[in-house]
Coordinates of C-alpha atoms and ligand atoms in Angstrom, one line a residue:
X278 CA -36.5 -6.9 -12.4
X279 CA -34.6 -7.2 -9.0
X280 CA -34.0 -11.2 -7.7
X281 CA -33.4 -11.7 -4.2
X282 CA -31.8 -14.1 -2.8
X283 CA -31.4 -15.8 0.6
X284 CA -28.4 -15.6 2.4
X285 CA -26.8 -16.7 5.5
X286 CA -24.1 -14.6 7.6
X287 CA -20.4 -15.9 7.2
X288 CA -18.8 -15.3 10.6
X289 CA -15.5 -13.9 8.7
X290 CA -16.2 -10.8 7.1
X291 CA -14.4 -8.3 9.2
X292 CA -12.2 -6.4 6.9
X293 CA -8.4 -5.5 7.5
X294 CA -5.9 -3.0 6.9
X295 CA -7.0 -2.9 3.3
X296 CA -10.7 -4.2 3.5
X297 CA -12.0 -8.3 3.1
X298 CA -8.5 -10.1 2.0
X299 CA -9.1 -14.2 1.6
X300 CA -8.1 -17.5 -0.2
X301 CA -10.0 -17.7 -3.8
X302 CA -11.6 -21.1 -3.0
X303 CA -13.0 -18.7 0.1
X304 CA -14.5 -16.6 -1.9
X305 CA -15.9 -19.3 -4.1
X306 CA -18.1 -20.4 -1.9
X307 CA -22.4 -19.8 -3.6
X308 CA -23.3 -16.3 -1.8
X309 CA -19.8 -14.8 0.1
X310 CA -18.9 -12.4 -2.5
X311 CA -22.1 -11.5 -2.9
X312 CA -22.6 -10.7 0.8
X313 CA -19.5 -9.1 0.9
X314 CA -20.7 -6.3 -1.7
X315 CA -24.5 -6.7 -0.2
X316 CA -23.4 -5.3 3.1
X317 CA -21.0 -2.5 1.1
X318 CA -24.0 -1.3 -0.2
X319 CA -26.5 -1.7 3.0
X320 CA -24.5 0.4 4.3
X321 CA -23.9 2.9 2.5
X322 CA -26.0 6.0 2.2
X323 CA -26.5 8.1 -0.7
X324 CA -26.7 5.4 -3.3
X325 CA -29.5 6.4 -5.1
X326 CA -29.1 8.1 -8.5
X327 CA -24.8 7.9 -7.5
X328 CA -21.6 6.7 -9.5
X329 CA -19.8 3.7 -8.9
X330 CA -16.7 3.0 -10.0
X331 CA -15.5 -0.5 -10.1
X332 CA -12.4 -1.9 -11.3
X333 CA -9.4 -5.0 -9.9
X334 CA -5.6 -5.6 -10.6
X335 CA -6.6 -8.1 -12.7
X336 CA -6.5 -11.5 -10.4
X337 CA -8.0 -15.6 -10.8
X338 CA -11.5 -14.2 -10.6
X339 CA -11.8 -10.4 -10.5
X340 CA -14.2 -10.8 -13.8
X341 CA -16.7 -13.2 -12.2
X342 CA -16.9 -11.0 -9.4
X343 CA -17.3 -7.6 -10.8
X344 CA -19.9 -9.6 -13.4
X345 CA -21.2 -10.0 -9.6
X346 CA -20.9 -6.3 -8.2
X347 CA -21.8 -5.0 -11.9
X348 CA -25.2 -6.5 -11.2
X349 CA -26.5 -6.3 -7.3
X350 CA -24.8 -2.2 -7.8
X351 CA -27.4 -1.7 -10.3
X352 CA -30.1 -3.2 -7.7
X353 CA -29.0 -0.8 -5.4
X354 CA -30.0 2.0 -7.4
X355 CA -26.4 3.3 -8.7
X356 CA -27.8 5.2 -12.0
X357 CA -24.1 5.2 -13.1
X358 CA -21.5 2.4 -12.9
X359 CA -17.4 3.2 -14.5
X360 CA -15.9 -0.3 -14.8
X361 CA -12.0 -0.1 -16.3
X362 CA -12.3 -2.0 -19.0
X363 CA -10.9 -5.4 -19.1
X364 CA -12.3 -5.1 -15.3
X365 CA -9.1 -4.0 -14.5
X366 CA -8.0 -0.7 -12.7
X367 CA -5.1 -0.3 -10.4
X368 CA -5.6 1.2 -6.9
X369 CA -4.4 4.6 -7.8
X370 CA -6.0 5.0 -10.8
X371 CA -9.4 4.1 -9.1
X372 CA -9.3 6.6 -6.8
X373 CA -7.7 9.2 -9.3
X374 CA -11.8 7.9 -11.5
X375 CA -13.7 8.2 -8.0
X376 CA -12.8 11.6 -7.3
X377 CA -12.5 13.2 -11.2
X378 CA -16.5 11.0 -11.6
X379 CA -17.8 12.3 -8.0
X380 CA -18.9 8.8 -6.8
X381 CA -20.2 8.1 -4.2
X382 CA -17.6 5.8 -3.8
X383 CA -15.9 2.2 -6.2
X384 CA -14.9 -1.4 -5.9
X385 CA -10.9 -2.6 -6.0
X386 CA -11.0 -5.6 -6.3
X387 CA -7.5 -6.6 -4.9
X388 CA -5.3 -8.3 -2.7
X389 CA -2.3 -6.2 -3.4
X390 CA 0.6 -7.5 -3.0
X391 CA -0.4 -11.2 -1.7
X392 CA 0.2 -13.4 -4.4
X393 CA -3.1 -14.9 -6.9
X394 CA -4.4 -17.8 -8.4
X395 CA -7.0 -20.9 -8.2
X396 CA -5.8 -21.5 -4.9
X397 CA -3.7 -17.8 -3.7
X398 CA -5.6 -15.1 -2.8
X399 CA -8.6 -12.6 -3.7
X400 CA -9.5 -9.2 -2.1
X401 CA -12.9 -6.7 -2.2
X402 CA -12.4 -3.3 -0.9
X403 CA -14.4 0.2 -0.6
X404 CA -13.8 2.9 -1.4
X405 CA -15.5 6.1 -0.2
X406 CA -16.1 9.6 -2.6
X407 CA -12.6 11.2 -1.8
X408 CA -10.8 8.1 -3.2
X409 CA -9.3 6.4 -0.2
X410 CA -9.6 3.6 2.3
X411 CA -13.2 3.8 3.6
X412 CA -12.3 4.6 7.3
X413 CA -12.9 2.2 10.7
X414 CA -16.4 3.2 11.3
X415 CA -17.1 2.3 7.6
X416 CA -15.8 -0.9 7.8
X417 CA -16.8 -1.8 11.2
X418 CA -20.8 -0.8 9.8
X419 CA -20.1 -3.3 7.2
X420 CA -18.7 -6.4 8.8
X421 CA -21.3 -6.0 11.5
X422 CA -23.0 -6.1 8.7
X423 CA -22.1 -9.3 7.1
X424 CA -23.0 -10.6 10.3
X425 CA -26.8 -9.6 9.7
X426 CA -26.9 -10.5 6.7
X427 CA -30.4 -12.9 5.2
X428 CA -31.0 -11.9 1.6
X429 CA -29.4 -10.0 -1.4
X430 CA -30.2 -8.4 -4.4
X431 CA -29.6 -8.0 -8.3
X432 CA -30.6 -6.7 -10.8
X433 CA -31.2 -10.5 -13.0
X434 CA -28.8 -9.5 -17.2
X435 CA -26.2 -11.5 -18.0
X436 CA -23.1 -11.2 -18.1
X437 CA -21.9 -7.4 -20.2
X438 CA -18.7 -7.8 -22.6
X439 CA -16.0 -6.0 -20.2
X440 CA -13.9 -5.0 -23.0
X441 CA -15.4 -3.1 -24.8
X442 CA -15.6 0.5 -24.1
X443 CA -18.8 2.0 -24.0
X444 CA -22.4 1.7 -22.1
X445 CA -24.0 -1.0 -21.5
X446 CA -28.2 -1.0 -19.3
X447 CA -28.1 -3.2 -16.6
X448 CA -31.6 -3.0 -15.4
X449 CA -32.2 1.1 -14.3
X450 CA -27.9 1.3 -14.2
X451 CA -25.6 2.4 -17.2
X452 CA -22.9 0.6 -16.8
X453 CA -19.6 2.8 -19.1
X454 CA -16.5 0.7 -19.9
X455 CA -13.6 3.0 -19.7
X456 CA -10.1 3.4 -20.9
X457 CA -8.1 2.4 -17.6
X458 CA -5.0 3.6 -18.4
X459 CA -6.1 7.7 -19.7
X460 CA -7.2 9.9 -17.3
X461 CA -4.9 8.6 -14.8
X462 CA -1.9 9.5 -17.4
X463 CA -2.9 13.0 -17.7
X464 CA -3.0 12.7 -14.4
X465 CA 0.8 12.0 -14.2
X466 CA 1.4 14.2 -16.8
X467 CA 0.1 17.4 -15.0
X468 CA 2.5 17.0 -12.2
X469 CA 5.1 16.0 -13.1
X470 CA 8.2 17.3 -16.0
X471 CA 7.2 15.0 -18.8
X472 CA 9.7 17.0 -21.4
X473 CA 12.5 17.1 -18.4
X474 CA 12.6 13.7 -18.3
X475 CA 12.5 12.7 -21.8
X476 CA 15.3 14.9 -21.9
X477 CA 17.6 13.7 -19.2
X478 CA 18.0 10.1 -21.2
X479 CA 17.5 8.1 -18.4
X480 CA 17.3 4.3 -18.9
X481 CA 15.4 2.0 -16.3
X482 CA 14.6 -1.1 -15.5
X483 CA 10.6 -1.0 -14.1
X484 CA 8.9 -4.6 -13.6
X485 CA 5.8 -5.0 -13.1
X486 CA 6.0 -7.9 -12.3
X487 CA 2.6 -9.6 -14.1
X488 CA 0.2 -7.2 -12.4
X489 CA -1.5 -4.2 -13.0
X490 CA 1.1 -1.4 -13.1
X491 CA 1.7 -3.0 -16.8
X492 CA -0.8 -1.0 -19.4
X493 CA -0.1 2.2 -16.8
X494 CA 3.7 1.6 -17.6
X495 CA 4.0 0.4 -20.8
X496 CA 1.4 4.1 -22.2
X497 CA 3.3 6.2 -19.6
X498 CA 7.6 5.3 -19.5
X499 CA 7.7 4.2 -23.0
X500 CA 4.9 5.8 -25.0
X501 CA 4.8 9.0 -23.0
X502 CA 8.0 9.1 -22.1
X503 CA 10.4 7.5 -24.7
X504 CA 12.1 4.8 -22.3
X505 CA 12.9 2.6 -24.6
X506 CA 11.1 0.0 -25.7
X507 CA 11.7 -3.6 -23.3
X508 CA 12.5 -1.1 -20.3
X509 CA 8.5 -2.8 -19.2
X510 CA 9.6 -6.3 -17.9
X511 CA 6.7 -9.1 -17.0
X512 CA 4.6 -5.9 -18.3
X513 CA 1.0 -7.8 -19.5
X514 CA -1.7 -8.8 -15.7
X515 CA -2.2 -12.5 -15.6
X516 CA -4.1 -14.0 -12.8
X517 CA -1.9 -15.6 -11.0
X518 CA 0.5 -13.1 -11.4
X519 CA 2.6 -15.9 -13.2
X520 CA 3.5 -17.6 -10.3
X521 CA 5.0 -14.8 -8.1
X522 CA 4.4 -12.6 -5.4
X523 CA 3.9 -10.1 -7.1
X524 CA 5.7 -7.7 -3.9
X525 CA 8.0 -4.7 -4.9
X526 CA 10.6 -6.0 -2.4
X527 CA 14.5 -7.6 -2.2
X528 CA 12.8 -10.7 -2.2
X529 CA 10.5 -11.2 -4.9
X530 CA 11.9 -8.4 -7.3
X531 CA 15.4 -10.3 -6.4
X532 CA 15.8 -10.5 -10.5
X533 CA 15.2 -6.7 -10.4
X534 CA 17.6 -6.2 -7.4
X535 CA 20.3 -9.0 -9.5
X536 CA 20.6 -6.1 -12.4
X537 CA 20.5 -2.8 -10.3
X538 CA 23.8 -5.1 -8.6
X539 CA 25.3 -6.1 -11.7
X540 CA 28.1 -4.0 -14.1
X541 CA 24.1 -3.7 -17.0
X542 CA 22.9 -1.9 -14.7
X543 CA 20.0 0.3 -15.3
X544 CA 20.0 4.1 -14.1
X545 CA 17.2 3.5 -12.4
X546 CA 15.6 0.3 -11.8
X547 CA 11.6 0.0 -10.8
X548 CA 9.0 -2.1 -9.7
X549 CA 5.2 -1.9 -8.5
X550 CA 3.2 -4.1 -6.4
X551 CA -0.6 -6.2 -7.6
X552 CA -2.5 -3.6 -7.3
X553 CA 0.2 -0.4 -8.2
X554 CA -0.1 0.8 -5.3
X555 CA 3.7 -0.3 -3.9
X556 CA 7.5 0.7 -5.6
X557 CA 10.5 0.1 -5.0
X558 CA 13.4 2.8 -5.9
X559 CA 16.7 0.8 -6.5
X560 CA 19.7 3.1 -7.7
X561 CA 22.6 1.1 -9.8
X562 CA 24.3 -0.9 -6.8
X563 CA 22.1 1.9 -4.4
X564 CA 18.9 0.4 -3.2
X565 CA 16.8 3.1 -1.5
X566 CA 14.4 1.9 1.1
X567 CA 10.9 3.2 1.3
X568 CA 10.9 4.8 4.4
X569 CA 14.4 6.4 2.6
X570 CA 12.4 7.2 -0.3
X571 CA 9.7 9.1 1.3
X572 CA 11.9 11.6 2.4
X573 CA 14.0 11.6 -0.5
X574 CA 11.1 12.4 -2.4
X575 CA 9.9 14.8 0.3
X576 CA 12.6 16.8 0.6
X577 CA 13.6 17.5 -3.4
X578 CA 9.3 17.2 -4.6
X579 CA 9.6 21.1 -5.4
X580 CA 12.0 20.0 -8.0
X581 CA 8.5 18.7 -9.7
X582 CA 6.0 21.3 -10.8
X583 CA 2.5 20.1 -8.6
X584 CA 5.0 20.7 -6.0
X585 CA 6.9 24.2 -7.0
X586 CA 4.4 25.7 -4.6
X587 CA 6.3 23.8 -1.4
X588 CA 4.7 20.6 1.0
X589 CA 1.9 21.3 4.1
X590 CA 2.9 19.0 6.5
X591 CA 4.7 15.4 5.5
X592 CA 2.5 12.2 7.1
X593 CA 4.4 8.9 7.2
X594 CA 2.8 5.8 9.3
X595 CA 4.5 4.9 13.0
X596 CA 6.6 1.5 11.9
X597 CA 8.3 3.8 9.3
X598 CA 11.8 5.5 10.5
X599 CA 12.0 8.8 11.3
X600 CA 14.1 9.9 8.3
X601 CA 10.9 12.5 6.4
X602 CA 10.9 13.9 9.8
X603 CA 14.2 15.1 9.8
X604 CA 13.2 17.0 6.5
X605 CA 9.5 17.7 7.9
X606 CA 11.6 19.2 10.7
X607 CA 14.7 21.4 8.9
X608 CA 11.3 22.8 6.3
X609 CA 9.3 24.4 9.0
X610 CA 6.5 21.5 8.0
X611 CA 4.6 19.1 10.5
X612 CA 5.0 15.6 10.7
X613 CA 2.6 13.4 11.6
X614 CA 2.9 10.1 13.2
X615 CA -0.2 7.6 11.5
X616 CA -1.0 3.8 12.9
X617 CA -0.6 1.2 9.7
X618 CA -3.1 1.9 6.9
X619 CA -3.0 4.1 3.8
X620 CA -6.7 5.4 5.7
X621 CA -5.2 7.1 8.1
X622 CA -3.7 9.7 6.1
X623 CA -7.1 11.1 4.0
X624 CA -8.1 12.9 6.5
X625 CA -5.2 14.8 6.6
X626 CA -5.3 14.5 3.0
X627 CA -8.9 15.9 3.2
X628 CA -8.3 18.8 5.5
X629 CA -4.8 20.1 3.7
X630 CA -2.7 19.2 6.4
X631 CA -0.7 17.1 4.4
X632 CA 0.8 17.2 0.9
X633 CA 3.2 14.0 1.0
X634 CA 2.7 10.4 2.6
X635 CA 4.6 7.7 2.9
X636 CA 5.1 3.9 4.8
X637 CA 7.9 1.5 4.8
X638 CA 5.9 -1.2 3.6
X639 CA 6.7 0.6 0.3
X640 CA 4.3 3.0 -0.4
X641 CA 4.6 6.5 -1.5
X642 CA 2.0 9.2 -2.4
X643 CA -0.1 12.3 -2.5
X644 CA -3.2 14.4 -2.8
X645 CA -3.3 13.9 -6.3
X646 CA -5.4 10.9 -5.6
X647 CA -6.1 9.5 -2.1
X648 CA -4.5 5.6 -1.9
X649 CA -0.7 5.1 -2.3
X650 CA 0.8 5.1 -5.9
X651 CA 3.5 3.9 -7.2
X652 CA 4.0 4.6 -10.7
X653 CA 3.5 8.1 -9.3
X654 CA 6.7 7.5 -6.8
X655 CA 9.0 6.4 -9.5
X656 CA 7.5 9.7 -12.0
X657 CA 8.6 12.0 -8.8
X658 CA 11.9 10.3 -8.9
X659 CA 12.4 10.6 -12.1
X660 CA 11.6 13.8 -12.1
X661 CA 14.1 14.7 -9.6
X662 CA 17.2 12.5 -11.4
X663 CA 16.1 15.1 -14.2
X664 CA 16.2 18.1 -12.2
X665 CA 19.3 18.0 -10.5
X666 CA 21.3 15.5 -12.8
X667 CA 22.1 13.2 -10.5
X668 CA 22.5 9.7 -10.1
X669 CA 19.6 7.6 -6.6
X670 CA 23.0 6.8 -5.6
X671 CA 25.0 10.4 -5.3
X672 CA 21.0 11.8 -4.2
X673 CA 21.0 9.3 -1.7
X674 CA 24.7 10.1 -0.2
X675 CA 24.0 14.2 -0.2
X676 CA 20.6 13.5 2.0
X677 CA 22.4 11.9 4.1
X678 CA 25.2 14.2 4.8
X679 CA 22.4 16.5 5.6
X680 CA 19.4 15.0 6.7
X681 CA 22.4 11.9 8.8
X682 CA 21.0 8.5 8.3
X683 CA 18.2 6.2 9.5
X684 CA 19.1 2.5 9.5
X685 CA 16.3 1.0 8.7
X686 CA 15.0 -2.3 8.3
X687 CA 11.8 -5.2 8.5
X688 CA 12.0 -8.2 9.5
X689 CA 9.0 -10.7 9.1
X690 CA 8.3 -14.0 10.5
X691 CA 5.2 -15.1 8.5
X692 CA 2.4 -18.4 8.9
X693 CA 3.3 -18.2 12.3
X694 CA 0.3 -19.8 14.3
X695 CA -2.8 -16.8 15.0
X696 CA -2.1 -18.4 18.9
X697 CA 1.4 -18.0 19.1
X698 CA 2.1 -14.3 18.0
X699 CA -1.0 -13.2 20.1
X700 CA 0.8 -14.7 22.9
X701 CA 4.1 -13.0 22.2
X702 CA 2.0 -9.3 21.7
X703 CA 0.3 -10.2 25.4
X704 CA 3.4 -11.1 26.5
X705 CA 5.3 -7.7 25.3
X706 CA 2.6 -5.3 26.4
X707 CA 2.8 -6.4 29.8
X708 CA 5.8 -6.0 30.5
X709 CA 6.1 -3.0 28.4
X710 CA 5.6 -0.7 32.1
X711 CA 8.5 -2.3 33.2
X712 CA 10.9 -2.0 30.1
X713 CA 12.1 1.9 30.7
X714 CA 15.9 1.8 32.4
X715 CA 16.0 -2.0 30.8
X716 CA 19.7 -2.5 29.4
X717 CA 20.8 -4.6 25.9
X718 CA 23.8 -4.9 25.8
X719 CA 24.5 -0.9 25.4
X720 CA 20.7 0.2 24.4
X721 CA 18.9 1.5 27.3
X722 CA 15.0 1.4 27.0
X723 CA 14.0 5.6 27.2
X724 CA 10.3 5.1 26.6
X725 CA 8.3 2.1 25.3
X726 CA 3.9 1.7 25.0
X727 CA 1.5 0.6 22.5
X728 CA 0.7 3.3 19.7
X729 CA -2.0 4.4 20.0
X730 CA -3.4 8.0 17.4
X731 CA -6.3 10.6 18.1
X732 CA -6.9 11.3 14.4
X733 CA -6.0 15.5 14.3
X734 CA -9.9 16.6 12.4
X735 CA -12.3 13.6 13.5
X736 CA -10.8 13.6 17.0
X737 CA -11.7 9.3 16.3
X738 CA -8.9 7.2 18.5
X739 CA -7.2 3.9 16.9
X740 CA -5.3 2.2 20.0
X741 CA -3.5 -0.3 19.4
X742 CA -1.6 -0.1 16.7
X743 CA 1.8 -1.8 17.6
X744 CA 4.1 -2.4 20.3
X745 CA 7.5 0.9 20.0
X746 CA 10.9 0.9 22.5
X747 CA 12.1 3.6 21.9
X748 CA 16.4 3.5 23.2
X749 CA 18.1 6.6 24.1
X750 CA 20.1 7.8 21.0
X751 CA 16.7 7.4 18.5
X752 CA 16.9 3.7 18.2
X753 CA 13.6 2.0 18.1
X754 CA 12.3 -1.7 17.7
X755 CA 8.9 -2.0 16.3
X756 CA 6.9 -4.6 17.2
X757 CA 2.9 -5.1 15.1
X758 CA 1.1 -8.1 14.3
X759 CA 0.2 -7.7 9.8
X760 CA -3.2 -7.3 9.2
X761 CA -3.4 -8.3 5.0
X762 CA -1.9 -11.8 5.3
X763 CA -4.7 -14.2 4.8
X764 CA -3.4 -17.8 6.8
X765 CA -1.9 -17.4 10.3
X766 CA -0.5 -14.5 11.5
X767 CA 3.0 -12.7 10.2
X768 CA 5.1 -10.8 13.3
X769 CA 6.2 -8.0 11.9
X770 CA 9.8 -5.9 13.9
X771 CA 11.2 -3.0 12.3
X772 CA 14.5 -2.3 13.7
X773 CA 15.6 1.4 13.1
X774 CA 19.3 2.9 14.9
X775 CA 19.7 7.0 13.6
X776 CA 22.8 8.4 12.8
X777 CA 24.2 11.7 11.8
X778 CA 27.6 11.5 10.6
X779 CA 28.7 7.5 10.8
X780 CA 26.3 7.1 7.3
X781 CA 28.1 4.9 5.0
X782 CA 27.7 1.4 7.0
X783 CA 26.1 -1.7 6.4
X784 CA 22.7 -1.6 7.4
X785 CA 23.2 -5.3 8.6
X786 CA 25.8 -4.7 10.9
X787 CA 24.6 -1.6 12.1
X788 CA 21.0 -3.1 13.2
X789 CA 22.6 -6.5 14.7
X790 CA 22.1 -5.3 18.3
X791 CA 18.8 -3.7 17.8
X792 CA 18.4 -7.0 16.4
X793 CA 19.8 -8.9 19.2
X794 CA 17.6 -7.3 21.9
X795 CA 14.2 -7.6 19.7
X796 CA 14.4 -11.2 20.5
X797 CA 14.9 -10.6 23.8
X798 CA 12.3 -8.5 24.6
X799 CA 10.3 -10.5 22.9
X800 CA 11.0 -13.3 23.5
X801 CA 10.7 -14.3 19.3
X802 CA 12.7 -17.8 19.1
X803 CA 10.9 -18.8 22.5
X804 CA 7.4 -18.2 20.8
X805 CA 7.9 -18.7 16.9
X806 CA 9.9 -21.6 17.6
X807 CA 11.8 -19.5 14.4
X808 CA 15.1 -18.4 15.3
X809 CA 15.9 -16.5 11.4
X810 CA 12.8 -13.9 9.7
X811 CA 11.4 -15.7 6.8
X812 CA 11.8 -12.2 4.7
X813 CA 14.1 -9.2 4.9
X814 CA 13.5 -5.7 4.0
Ligands
LIG91 C1 -2.1 -2.1 2.6 C2 -2.0 -0.9 3.6 C3 -1.2 -0.1 3.8 C4 -0.1 -0.9 4.7 C5 0.1 -2.1 4.8 C6 0.6 -3.3 5.9 O1 -1.1 -2.4 1.8 O2 -2.3 -0.3 2.0 O3 -1.4 1.2 3.8 O4 0.7 -0.1 5.2 O5 -1.3 -2.9 4.1 O6 0.6 -4.3 5.2 P1 0.6 -4.9 7.1 O7 -1.0 -4.4 8.1 O8 1.0 -6.4 6.8 O9 1.7 -5.0 7.7 P2 -1.8 -3.0 0.6 O10 -0.3 -2.5 -0.3 O11 -1.3 -5.0 0.8 O12 -2.0 -3.2 0.4

């Protein structure tokens, strides 16, 4: 039986860079998750008889929202609902499952790298049939629907057992509980040379950050690739991630960083985030920035079986450094620059214009799914190290010797009052026309603009995607506000300097002048009251 539940709209259900992310206590309000899930289903077409995938990163509220979403999906007409056992699916594994099962789409429950627990964050994202995040025209329609919704419908049924593989009937829908790891592991085995990785006998520390990649990493790294037991650390997904931020950067993966800089470092240190789509790569005494990692993976991808025929193109988000562009140039393939957000890569991948994509925010991936993929990046690194016999450090040095180096850092000012952050961006946008020709120390502004993107496949235009200040000699500053936070605003300032020959300098020293120019241009201290960033990555 389908029961109708009267409701009223919540005004704040606008999806951000990657779905709707809010505090758990916001999501726990009666009707809050239900309204959003129903709004998704009200907007998408073709539900009758279709398949839907549901899974999440195991954070607090995951199981409860999955049970509700199953009942609403069954009432909406889906014939089959495929759910990861225990409610677990990493974001890339969910993307793979959507594609494999030819599903209409999927619900991914995650707030990614944001912390979890009763006082922390939760999120819901809808992915479409290609396995990728819904494009803006769908998320806009979902938001519009949330503003008008007055009823949600659910099959009147009890909670189902999420922990046992098999099928259960919920109304007219069949709910299938599946192994969250098996299909994904099989895909990785097709893309990469597992025997070569095994034979290289590399040592590694992989920090799953008590988040979703634990079960995937245990299976692939320790069971399939024979890395020593204990290679995977923090490998059990916990609802509160053990009280940590599951964000694989130098602040939140500090223990891994310290290990890799110390005398007992293994060959490779790696980590992934809450939902398994981000990655961190550190060699012995060598941190690789995500922008460099993209460039190095692209330059060497042909060494892995899945990419032996070469790449069709390389795409990066605008704030990501231009290191990958230099690789594309040398390979004679196109380079694409998109706004921040993986959803912008989907069309390029579907159209066969790009094979590898990446972002400064620690995301790298390829056309094997339509999400960024943390373990995929780790495995491609391992495949390249095995094929070349080089260390991470040697590979990085050789890369810079060939292409030059894009020194790069991101400064985050977190929890800034939204009004103050908006004022900073508005003032900056107002100054853009006056900046070309202006000098800041030794730096001369060449161009300054507010990035707008026209999708080459469907002509859709996305404006106001971040302010770019380009200096003579290819140095650059980008300013934008985060689209994934759940309280206040986060100002992100991206600093970049290209050097063709001086490739072995200290990043902080190389970016000092540019950082000073960023404050002078945007008035960061004046607007935010902060004299240093909270996080530098
Ligand atoms: C999400 C998107 C990424 C994007 C990132 C940027 O990552 O999926 O494509 O680069 O947000 O975040 P912000 O707007 O805060 O700079 P994730 O890992 O949070 O899903």
